Tab-separated table of C-alpha atoms (C1' of nucleotides) in Angstrom:
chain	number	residue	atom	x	y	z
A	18	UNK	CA	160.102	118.518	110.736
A	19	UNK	CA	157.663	116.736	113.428
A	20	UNK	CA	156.803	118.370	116.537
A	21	UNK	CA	159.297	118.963	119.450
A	22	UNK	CA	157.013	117.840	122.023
A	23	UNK	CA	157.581	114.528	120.622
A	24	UNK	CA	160.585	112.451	121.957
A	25	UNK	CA	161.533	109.081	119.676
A	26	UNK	CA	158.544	106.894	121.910
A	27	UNK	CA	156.382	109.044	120.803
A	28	UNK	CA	157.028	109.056	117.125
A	29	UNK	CA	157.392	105.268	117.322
A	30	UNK	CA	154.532	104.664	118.672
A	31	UNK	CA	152.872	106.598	116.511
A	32	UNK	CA	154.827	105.195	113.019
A	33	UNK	CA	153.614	102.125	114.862
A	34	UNK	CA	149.813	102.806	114.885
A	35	UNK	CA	149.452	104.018	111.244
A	36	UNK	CA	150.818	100.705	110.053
A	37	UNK	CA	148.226	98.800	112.417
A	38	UNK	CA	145.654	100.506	114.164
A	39	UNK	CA	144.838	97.533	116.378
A	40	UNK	CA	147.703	96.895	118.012
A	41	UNK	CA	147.680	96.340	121.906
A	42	UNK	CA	149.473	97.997	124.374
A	43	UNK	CA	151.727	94.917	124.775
A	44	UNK	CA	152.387	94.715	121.767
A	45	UNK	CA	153.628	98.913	121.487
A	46	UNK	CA	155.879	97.718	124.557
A	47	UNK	CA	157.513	95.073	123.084
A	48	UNK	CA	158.409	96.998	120.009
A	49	UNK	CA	159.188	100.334	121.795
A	50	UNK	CA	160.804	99.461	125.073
A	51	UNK	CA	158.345	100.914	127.738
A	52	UNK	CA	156.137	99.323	129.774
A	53	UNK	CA	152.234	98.634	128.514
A	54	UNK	CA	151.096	100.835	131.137
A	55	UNK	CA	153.317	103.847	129.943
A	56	UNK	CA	152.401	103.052	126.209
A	57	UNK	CA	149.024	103.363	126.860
A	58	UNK	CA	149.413	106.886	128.881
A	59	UNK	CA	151.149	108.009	126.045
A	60	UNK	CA	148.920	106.840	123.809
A	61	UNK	CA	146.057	108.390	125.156
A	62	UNK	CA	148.022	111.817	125.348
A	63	UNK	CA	148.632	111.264	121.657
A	64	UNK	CA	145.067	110.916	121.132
A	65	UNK	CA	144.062	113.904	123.380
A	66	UNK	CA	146.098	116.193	121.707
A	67	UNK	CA	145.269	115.700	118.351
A	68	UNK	CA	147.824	113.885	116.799
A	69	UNK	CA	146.097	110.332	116.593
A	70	UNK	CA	142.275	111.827	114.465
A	71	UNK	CA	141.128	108.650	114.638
A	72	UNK	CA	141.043	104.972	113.636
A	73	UNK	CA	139.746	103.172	111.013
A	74	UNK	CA	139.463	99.857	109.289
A	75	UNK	CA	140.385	99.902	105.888
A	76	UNK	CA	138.051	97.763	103.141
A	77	UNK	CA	138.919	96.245	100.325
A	78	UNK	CA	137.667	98.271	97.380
A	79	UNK	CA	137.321	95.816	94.833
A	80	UNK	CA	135.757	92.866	96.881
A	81	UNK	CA	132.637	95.403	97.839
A	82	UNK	CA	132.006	96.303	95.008
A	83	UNK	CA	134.087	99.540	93.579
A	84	UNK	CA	136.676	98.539	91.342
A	85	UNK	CA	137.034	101.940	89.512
A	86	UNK	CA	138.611	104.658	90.784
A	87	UNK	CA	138.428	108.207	88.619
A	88	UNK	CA	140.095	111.252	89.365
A	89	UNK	CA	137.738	114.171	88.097
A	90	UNK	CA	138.753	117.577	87.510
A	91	UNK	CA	136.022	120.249	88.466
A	92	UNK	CA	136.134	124.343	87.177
A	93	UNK	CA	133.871	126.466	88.560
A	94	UNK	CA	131.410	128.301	87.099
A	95	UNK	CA	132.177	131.967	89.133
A	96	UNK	CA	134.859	132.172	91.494
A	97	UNK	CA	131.800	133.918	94.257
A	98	UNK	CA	132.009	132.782	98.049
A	99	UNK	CA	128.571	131.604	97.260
A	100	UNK	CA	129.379	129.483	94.457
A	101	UNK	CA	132.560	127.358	96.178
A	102	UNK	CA	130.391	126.850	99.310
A	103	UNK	CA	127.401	125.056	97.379
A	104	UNK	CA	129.938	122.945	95.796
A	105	UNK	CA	131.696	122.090	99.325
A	106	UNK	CA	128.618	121.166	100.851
A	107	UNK	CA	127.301	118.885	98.122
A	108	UNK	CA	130.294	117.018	98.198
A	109	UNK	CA	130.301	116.645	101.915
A	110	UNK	CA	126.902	114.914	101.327
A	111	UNK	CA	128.045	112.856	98.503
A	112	UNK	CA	129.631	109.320	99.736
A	113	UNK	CA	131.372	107.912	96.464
A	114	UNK	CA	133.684	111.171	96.737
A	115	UNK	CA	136.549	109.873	98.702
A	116	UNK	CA	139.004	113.257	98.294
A	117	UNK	CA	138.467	116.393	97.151
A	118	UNK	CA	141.105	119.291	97.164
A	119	UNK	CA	141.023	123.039	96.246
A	120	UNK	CA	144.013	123.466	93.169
A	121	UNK	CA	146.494	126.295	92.965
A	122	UNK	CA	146.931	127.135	89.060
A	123	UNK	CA	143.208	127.246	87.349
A	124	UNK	CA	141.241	127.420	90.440
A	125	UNK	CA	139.327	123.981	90.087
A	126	UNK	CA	138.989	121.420	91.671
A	127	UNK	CA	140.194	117.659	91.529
A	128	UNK	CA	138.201	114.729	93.496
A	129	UNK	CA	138.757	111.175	93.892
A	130	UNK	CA	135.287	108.952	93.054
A	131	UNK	CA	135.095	105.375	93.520
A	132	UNK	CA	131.753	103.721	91.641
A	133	UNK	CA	130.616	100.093	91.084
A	134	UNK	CA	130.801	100.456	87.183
A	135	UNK	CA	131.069	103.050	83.999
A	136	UNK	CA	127.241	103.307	84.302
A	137	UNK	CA	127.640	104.927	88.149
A	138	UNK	CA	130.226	107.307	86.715
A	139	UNK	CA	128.230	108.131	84.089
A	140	UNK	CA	125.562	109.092	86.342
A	141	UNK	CA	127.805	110.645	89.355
A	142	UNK	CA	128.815	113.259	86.535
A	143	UNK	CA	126.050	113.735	84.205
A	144	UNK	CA	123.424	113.321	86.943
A	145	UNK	CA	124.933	114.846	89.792
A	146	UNK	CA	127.545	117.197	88.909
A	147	UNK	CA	127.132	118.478	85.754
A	148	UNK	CA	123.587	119.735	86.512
A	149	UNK	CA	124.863	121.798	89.651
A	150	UNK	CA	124.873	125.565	89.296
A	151	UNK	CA	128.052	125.866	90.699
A	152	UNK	CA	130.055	123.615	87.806
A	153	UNK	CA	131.290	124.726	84.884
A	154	UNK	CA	133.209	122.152	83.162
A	155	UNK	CA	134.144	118.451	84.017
A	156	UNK	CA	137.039	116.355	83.054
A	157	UNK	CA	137.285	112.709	83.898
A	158	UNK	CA	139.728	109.835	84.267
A	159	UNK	CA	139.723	106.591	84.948
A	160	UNK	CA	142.435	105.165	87.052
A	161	UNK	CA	143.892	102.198	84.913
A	162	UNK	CA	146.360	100.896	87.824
A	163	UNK	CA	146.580	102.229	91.812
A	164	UNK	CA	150.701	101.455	92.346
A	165	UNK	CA	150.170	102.972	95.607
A	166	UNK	CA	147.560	104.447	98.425
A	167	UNK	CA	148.201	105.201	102.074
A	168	UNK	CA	147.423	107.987	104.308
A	169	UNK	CA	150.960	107.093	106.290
A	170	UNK	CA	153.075	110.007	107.085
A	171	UNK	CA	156.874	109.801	106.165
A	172	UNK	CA	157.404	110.455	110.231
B	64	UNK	CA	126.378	96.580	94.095
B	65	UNK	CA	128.015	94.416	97.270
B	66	UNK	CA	128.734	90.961	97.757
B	67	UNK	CA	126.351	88.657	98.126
B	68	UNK	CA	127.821	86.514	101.042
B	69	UNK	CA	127.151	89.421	102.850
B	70	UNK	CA	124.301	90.020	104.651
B	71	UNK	CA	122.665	93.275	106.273
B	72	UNK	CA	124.924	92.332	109.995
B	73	UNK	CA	128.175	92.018	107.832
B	74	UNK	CA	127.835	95.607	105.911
B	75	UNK	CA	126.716	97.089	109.507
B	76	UNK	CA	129.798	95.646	111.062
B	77	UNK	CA	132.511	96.941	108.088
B	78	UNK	CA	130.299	100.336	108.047
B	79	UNK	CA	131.042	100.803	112.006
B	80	UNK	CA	134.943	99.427	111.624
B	81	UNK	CA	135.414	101.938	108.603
B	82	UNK	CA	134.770	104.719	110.953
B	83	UNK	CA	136.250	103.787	113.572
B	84	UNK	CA	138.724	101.104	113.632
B	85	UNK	CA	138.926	100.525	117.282
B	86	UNK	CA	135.166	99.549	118.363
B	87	UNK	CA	135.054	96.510	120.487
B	88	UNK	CA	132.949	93.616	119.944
B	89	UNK	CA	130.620	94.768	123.024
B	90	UNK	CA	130.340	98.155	120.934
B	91	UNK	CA	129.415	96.387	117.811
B	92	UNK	CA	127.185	93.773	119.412
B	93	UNK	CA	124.851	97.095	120.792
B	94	UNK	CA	124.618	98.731	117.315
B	95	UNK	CA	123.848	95.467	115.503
B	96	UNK	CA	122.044	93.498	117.922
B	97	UNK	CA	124.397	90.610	117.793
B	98	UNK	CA	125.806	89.110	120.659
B	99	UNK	CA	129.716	90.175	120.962
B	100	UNK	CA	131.270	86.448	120.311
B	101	UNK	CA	129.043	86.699	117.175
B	102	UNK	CA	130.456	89.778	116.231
B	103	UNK	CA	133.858	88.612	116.796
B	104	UNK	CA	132.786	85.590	114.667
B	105	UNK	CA	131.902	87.900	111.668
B	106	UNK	CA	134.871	90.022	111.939
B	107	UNK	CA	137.201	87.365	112.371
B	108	UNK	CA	135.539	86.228	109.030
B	109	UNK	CA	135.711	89.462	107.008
B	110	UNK	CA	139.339	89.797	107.981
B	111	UNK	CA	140.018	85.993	106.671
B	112	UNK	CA	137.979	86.598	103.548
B	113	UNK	CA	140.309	90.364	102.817
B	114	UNK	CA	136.974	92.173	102.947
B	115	UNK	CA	138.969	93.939	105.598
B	116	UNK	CA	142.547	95.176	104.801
B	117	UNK	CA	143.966	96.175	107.815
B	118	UNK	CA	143.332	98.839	110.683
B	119	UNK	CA	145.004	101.960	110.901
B	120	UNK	CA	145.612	104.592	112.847
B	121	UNK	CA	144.783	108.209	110.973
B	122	UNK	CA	147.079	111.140	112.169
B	123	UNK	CA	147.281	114.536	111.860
B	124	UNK	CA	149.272	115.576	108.542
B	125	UNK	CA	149.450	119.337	109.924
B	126	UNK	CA	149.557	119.028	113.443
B	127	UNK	CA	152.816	116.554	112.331
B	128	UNK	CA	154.315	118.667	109.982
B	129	UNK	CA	153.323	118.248	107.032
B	130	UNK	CA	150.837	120.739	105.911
B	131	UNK	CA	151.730	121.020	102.406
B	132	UNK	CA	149.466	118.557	100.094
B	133	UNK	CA	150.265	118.347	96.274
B	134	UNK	CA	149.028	116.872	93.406
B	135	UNK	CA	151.806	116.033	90.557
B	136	UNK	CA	150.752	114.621	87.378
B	137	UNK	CA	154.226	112.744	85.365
B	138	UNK	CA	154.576	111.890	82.008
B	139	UNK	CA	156.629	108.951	80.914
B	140	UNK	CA	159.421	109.135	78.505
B	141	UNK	CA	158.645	106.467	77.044
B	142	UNK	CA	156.533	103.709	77.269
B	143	UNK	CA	157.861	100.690	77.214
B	144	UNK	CA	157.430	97.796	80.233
B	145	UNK	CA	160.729	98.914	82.198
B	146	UNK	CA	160.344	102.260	82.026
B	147	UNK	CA	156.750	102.044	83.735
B	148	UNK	CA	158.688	99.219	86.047
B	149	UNK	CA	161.334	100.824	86.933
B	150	UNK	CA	159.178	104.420	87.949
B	151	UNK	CA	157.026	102.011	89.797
B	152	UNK	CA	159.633	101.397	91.989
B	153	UNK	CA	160.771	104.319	92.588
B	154	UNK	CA	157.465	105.294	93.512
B	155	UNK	CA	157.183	102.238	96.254
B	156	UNK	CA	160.456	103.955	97.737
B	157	UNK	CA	159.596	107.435	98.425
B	158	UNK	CA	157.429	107.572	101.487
B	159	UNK	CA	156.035	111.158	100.798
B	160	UNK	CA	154.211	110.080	98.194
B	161	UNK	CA	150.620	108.584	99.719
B	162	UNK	CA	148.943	108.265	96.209
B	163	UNK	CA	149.972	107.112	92.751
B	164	UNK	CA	147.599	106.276	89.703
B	165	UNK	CA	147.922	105.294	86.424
B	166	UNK	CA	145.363	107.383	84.600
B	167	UNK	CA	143.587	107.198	81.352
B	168	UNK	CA	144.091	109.619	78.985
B	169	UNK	CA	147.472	110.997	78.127
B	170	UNK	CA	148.918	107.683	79.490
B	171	UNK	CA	150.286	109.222	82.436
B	172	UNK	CA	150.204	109.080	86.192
B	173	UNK	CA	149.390	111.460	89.274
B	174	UNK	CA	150.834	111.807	92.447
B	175	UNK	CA	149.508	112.930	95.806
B	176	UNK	CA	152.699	113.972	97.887
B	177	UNK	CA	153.209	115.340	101.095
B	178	UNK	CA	155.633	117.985	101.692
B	179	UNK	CA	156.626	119.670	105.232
B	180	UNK	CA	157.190	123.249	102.619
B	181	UNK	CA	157.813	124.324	99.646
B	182	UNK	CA	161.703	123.674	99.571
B	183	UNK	CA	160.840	120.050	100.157
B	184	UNK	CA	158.921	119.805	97.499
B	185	UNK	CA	160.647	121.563	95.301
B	186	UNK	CA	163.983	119.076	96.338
B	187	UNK	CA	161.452	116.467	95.427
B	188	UNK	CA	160.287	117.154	92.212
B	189	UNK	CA	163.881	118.330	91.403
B	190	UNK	CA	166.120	116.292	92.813
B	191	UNK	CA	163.811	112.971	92.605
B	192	UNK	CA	161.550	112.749	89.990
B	193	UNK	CA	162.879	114.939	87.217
B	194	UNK	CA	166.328	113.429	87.388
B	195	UNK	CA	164.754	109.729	86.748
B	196	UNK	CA	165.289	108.620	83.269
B	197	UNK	CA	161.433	107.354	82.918
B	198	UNK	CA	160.657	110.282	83.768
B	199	UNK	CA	159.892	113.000	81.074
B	200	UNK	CA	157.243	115.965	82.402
B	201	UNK	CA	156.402	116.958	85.759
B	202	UNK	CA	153.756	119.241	86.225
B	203	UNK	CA	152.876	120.437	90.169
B	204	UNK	CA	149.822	121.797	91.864
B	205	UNK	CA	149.306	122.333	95.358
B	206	UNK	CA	146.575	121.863	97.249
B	207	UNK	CA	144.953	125.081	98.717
B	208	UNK	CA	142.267	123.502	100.679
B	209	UNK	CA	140.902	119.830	101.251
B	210	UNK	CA	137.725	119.882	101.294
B	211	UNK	CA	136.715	116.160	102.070
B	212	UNK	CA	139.864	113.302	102.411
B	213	UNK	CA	138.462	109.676	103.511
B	214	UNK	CA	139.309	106.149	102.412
B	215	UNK	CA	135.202	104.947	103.097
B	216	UNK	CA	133.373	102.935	100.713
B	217	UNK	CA	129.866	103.898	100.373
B	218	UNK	CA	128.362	101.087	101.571
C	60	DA	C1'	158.799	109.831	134.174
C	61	DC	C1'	158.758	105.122	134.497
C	62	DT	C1'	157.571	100.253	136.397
C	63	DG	C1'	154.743	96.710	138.306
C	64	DA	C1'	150.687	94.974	140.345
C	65	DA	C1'	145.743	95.108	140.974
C	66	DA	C1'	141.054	96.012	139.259
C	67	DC	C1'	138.480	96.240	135.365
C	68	DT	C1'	137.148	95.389	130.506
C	69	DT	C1'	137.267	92.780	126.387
C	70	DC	C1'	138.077	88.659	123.742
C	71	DT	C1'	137.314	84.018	122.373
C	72	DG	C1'	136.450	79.116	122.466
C	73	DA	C1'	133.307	75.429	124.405
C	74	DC	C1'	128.820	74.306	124.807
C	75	DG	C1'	123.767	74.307	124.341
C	76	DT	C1'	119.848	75.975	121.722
D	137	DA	C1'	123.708	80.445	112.978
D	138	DC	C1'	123.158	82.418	117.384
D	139	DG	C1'	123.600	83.254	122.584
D	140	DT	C1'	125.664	82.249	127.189
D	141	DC	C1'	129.364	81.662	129.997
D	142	DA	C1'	133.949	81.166	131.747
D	143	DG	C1'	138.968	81.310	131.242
D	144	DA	C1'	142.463	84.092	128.888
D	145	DA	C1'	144.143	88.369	127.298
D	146	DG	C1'	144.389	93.278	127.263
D	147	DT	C1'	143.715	97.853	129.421
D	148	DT	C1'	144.205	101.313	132.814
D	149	DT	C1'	144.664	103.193	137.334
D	150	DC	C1'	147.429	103.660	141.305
D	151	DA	C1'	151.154	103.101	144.567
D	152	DG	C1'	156.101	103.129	144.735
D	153	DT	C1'	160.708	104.320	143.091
DNA sequence: ACTGAAACTTCTGACGT
DNA sequence: ACGTCAGAAGTTTCAGT
């Protein structure tokens, strides 16, 4: 299941982290039983290695200003090498697109879009995705109701 | 588009945090011109006012075991208020699942689960979700690539 | 591999502008 | 509202076990 390089510190530490990026080494030590200065070696090996990408502080959506979240599904025009890298790189440049994954089954794609209002979604898909050579066909949904969103891992 | 009570410092400082969740006040304070203690003023602040959520660590969902992403859309049985309730909570439970959203539409949801393989998800959808009396269709895709996975606001 | 102490960095509250 | 400064807290390196 989870990497045998990793004793139970490790993983701890780590379950640890995802909950709450900021906390201090002291803190780690209390909760795992190893000193601050051994937390923060392994820690830093965690980090080095790869299994820590990154931190990062998470906003709240709705109080700046994007309360709707849409899930849009995306078919491509041609299935050509060409095609799906145009459409990779102009989401990449695109900032409202928060996910976007490659589908088994029909070959399309679904992303996750946060906007300000209707009128931004409107535009994000008539404006900006629609007119792209690479898109075919769009289907969109609004998200009435978010009962859950992490990035945690089930460690 | 974003709150007023913030001004250009505030929206520099959550832009920073958002990427990474561990800069220091000295680090802000260079990149906003701001001393540090009034960066740790306004962050202090935009944690009070829930502008900020929380920090957390992001870690490697592959690297960790868990390289299989899918995407599960359910359909309700019925839908009456305990039904949704009761699904809801099973859905709070199940710490594979990172994403669940009531969509428009066909009045259903969709799921973003992680999986270490294909037997686990399989068990899941089998032994977990279609055996729940809310539940009545299941329908599973998995993700072949993702091409862009972030929790930033476009601010 | 771990602890504990020492050197260094960061944080934060008091104060003055 | 902001900056400066100093005491407190946290981090990290290093010697010792």
């Amino acid at each position: 299941m989870v990497d045998a390089r990793l004793d139970q510190f490790d993983r701890k530490i780590l379950s640890l982290l995802q909950a709450d990026g900021r906390l201090t080494n002291n803190d780690l030590s209390e909760r795992v039983n190893l000193s601050p200065s051994q937390c923060s070696r392994r820690r830093q090996r965690l980090e080095d290695d790869g299994f820590i990408r990154g931190y990062r502080a998470v906003l709240d959506r709705d109080r700046l200003g994007f309360p709707l979240v849409n899930v849009i599904s995306v078919t491509l025009a041609t299935h050509n090498r060409d095609n799906a890298q145009r459409f990779a790189d102009l989401l990449a440049r695109l900032p409202e697109v928060q996910e976007a994954h490659a589908l088994t089954g029909e070959m399309d794609y679904i992303l996750k879009v946060v906007t300000p209002d209707l009128k931004s979604l409107a535009d994000f898909v008539n404006g900006v995705l629609l007119p792209h050579e690479a898109v075919q066909h769009v289907k969109t949904a609004i998200v009435l109701q978010t009962l859950k969103e992490t990035q945690a891992l089930p460690l």
